[in-house]
Coordinates of C-alpha atoms in Angstrom, one line a residue:
M1 CA -16.1 -17.1 18.1
S2 CA -14.1 -20.3 18.4
F3 CA -13.4 -22.1 21.7
T4 CA -9.7 -22.6 22.7
F5 CA -8.5 -25.3 25.1
Q6 CA -5.0 -25.0 26.5
L7 CA -2.8 -26.9 28.8
V8 CA -0.3 -24.9 30.8
R9 CA 2.6 -26.3 32.8
D10 CA 4.4 -24.5 35.7
D11 CA 7.6 -26.5 36.0
E12 CA 10.2 -25.9 38.7
G13 CA 9.3 -22.3 39.4
G14 CA 10.0 -21.1 35.9
P15 CA 7.5 -19.2 33.7
A16 CA 4.3 -21.0 32.8
A17 CA 4.3 -22.5 29.3
V18 CA 1.5 -23.6 27.0
V19 CA 2.2 -27.2 26.2
F20 CA -1.0 -27.9 24.2
E21 CA -3.5 -25.7 22.4
D22 CA -6.3 -26.4 20.0
S23 CA -9.5 -24.6 19.1
S24 CA -12.9 -25.8 17.9
S25 CA -15.5 -24.2 15.6
P26 CA -18.2 -22.1 17.1
G27 CA -21.6 -23.6 17.6
L28 CA -20.6 -27.0 19.0
V29 CA -22.1 -26.6 22.4
P30 CA -25.1 -28.8 21.6
V31 CA -22.7 -31.5 20.4
W32 CA -20.5 -31.3 23.4
E33 CA -23.6 -31.5 25.7
A34 CA -24.9 -34.5 23.9
A35 CA -21.5 -36.2 24.0
G36 CA -21.2 -35.6 27.7
V37 CA -18.0 -33.4 27.4
Y38 CA -19.4 -29.9 28.0
D39 CA -18.3 -29.7 31.7
A40 CA -14.9 -31.2 30.9
L41 CA -14.3 -28.5 28.2
Y42 CA -16.1 -25.4 29.4
N43 CA -16.0 -25.8 33.2
S44 CA -12.5 -27.0 33.7
D45 CA -10.4 -23.9 34.1
G46 CA -7.7 -24.5 36.6
R47 CA -8.2 -28.2 36.8
M48 CA -5.6 -30.8 36.0
A49 CA -5.7 -32.3 32.6
R50 CA -5.8 -35.8 34.0
D51 CA -9.0 -34.9 35.8
V52 CA -10.9 -34.6 32.5
S53 CA -9.2 -37.1 30.3
R54 CA -11.7 -39.9 31.0
A55 CA -14.7 -37.7 30.2
I56 CA -13.1 -36.6 26.9
A57 CA -12.4 -40.2 25.9
Y58 CA -16.0 -41.1 26.7
G59 CA -17.2 -38.2 24.5
I60 CA -15.1 -39.4 21.6
D61 CA -16.7 -42.9 21.9
R62 CA -20.2 -41.3 22.0
L63 CA -19.5 -39.2 18.8
N64 CA -18.1 -42.3 17.0
E65 CA -21.0 -44.5 18.0
N66 CA -23.9 -42.2 17.5
A67 CA -24.2 -40.8 14.0
A68 CA -27.4 -39.0 15.0
L69 CA -25.3 -36.5 17.0
G70 CA -24.2 -35.2 13.6
G71 CA -27.6 -33.5 13.3
L72 CA -26.5 -31.2 16.1
L73 CA -23.6 -29.8 14.2
P74 CA -23.7 -26.3 12.8
P75 CA -23.7 -25.8 9.1
G76 CA -20.3 -26.2 7.5
V77 CA -18.9 -28.3 10.4
S78 CA -18.3 -32.0 10.0
M79 CA -18.3 -34.8 12.6
T80 CA -14.8 -35.5 11.6
E81 CA -13.8 -32.0 12.7
A82 CA -15.5 -32.4 16.1
I83 CA -13.9 -35.8 16.7
R84 CA -10.5 -34.4 15.6
F85 CA -10.7 -31.7 18.2
L86 CA -11.7 -34.1 21.0
D87 CA -9.0 -36.6 19.9
N88 CA -6.4 -33.8 20.1
V89 CA -7.6 -32.7 23.5
S90 CA -7.6 -36.3 24.8
R91 CA -4.1 -36.9 23.6
G92 CA -2.9 -33.6 25.1
C93 CA -4.6 -34.4 28.5
T94 CA -2.9 -37.9 28.5
I95 CA 0.5 -36.7 27.6
H96 CA 0.4 -33.6 29.9
G97 CA -1.7 -35.0 32.7
V98 CA -0.2 -32.6 35.3
A99 CA -0.8 -29.5 33.2
R100 CA -3.4 -27.0 34.3
I101 CA -6.4 -26.4 31.9
Q102 CA -7.0 -22.9 30.6
T103 CA -9.9 -22.1 28.3
R104 CA -11.0 -19.1 26.3

């Protein structure tokens, strides 16, 4: 089962809207733990996007700098895919810093 990361905005009393959504392949928990982003991804429900953006950026750096982390990837998943997901989450958190995080 894949992991989905969403950013939801509640603007001006109107209905909540998903302003960002991306999902990652199953089996990446060991990679997220080693990169230091597990809590920012999985334990962030209800937090503001700006509260996790630095941790996500740090994780991207870790994945780019440490090729050995590729050994933690499940079969069929590339480091490029893992980095792409974190890049998208980082960009979403930066653009929509006041959005609330919702995961599933």
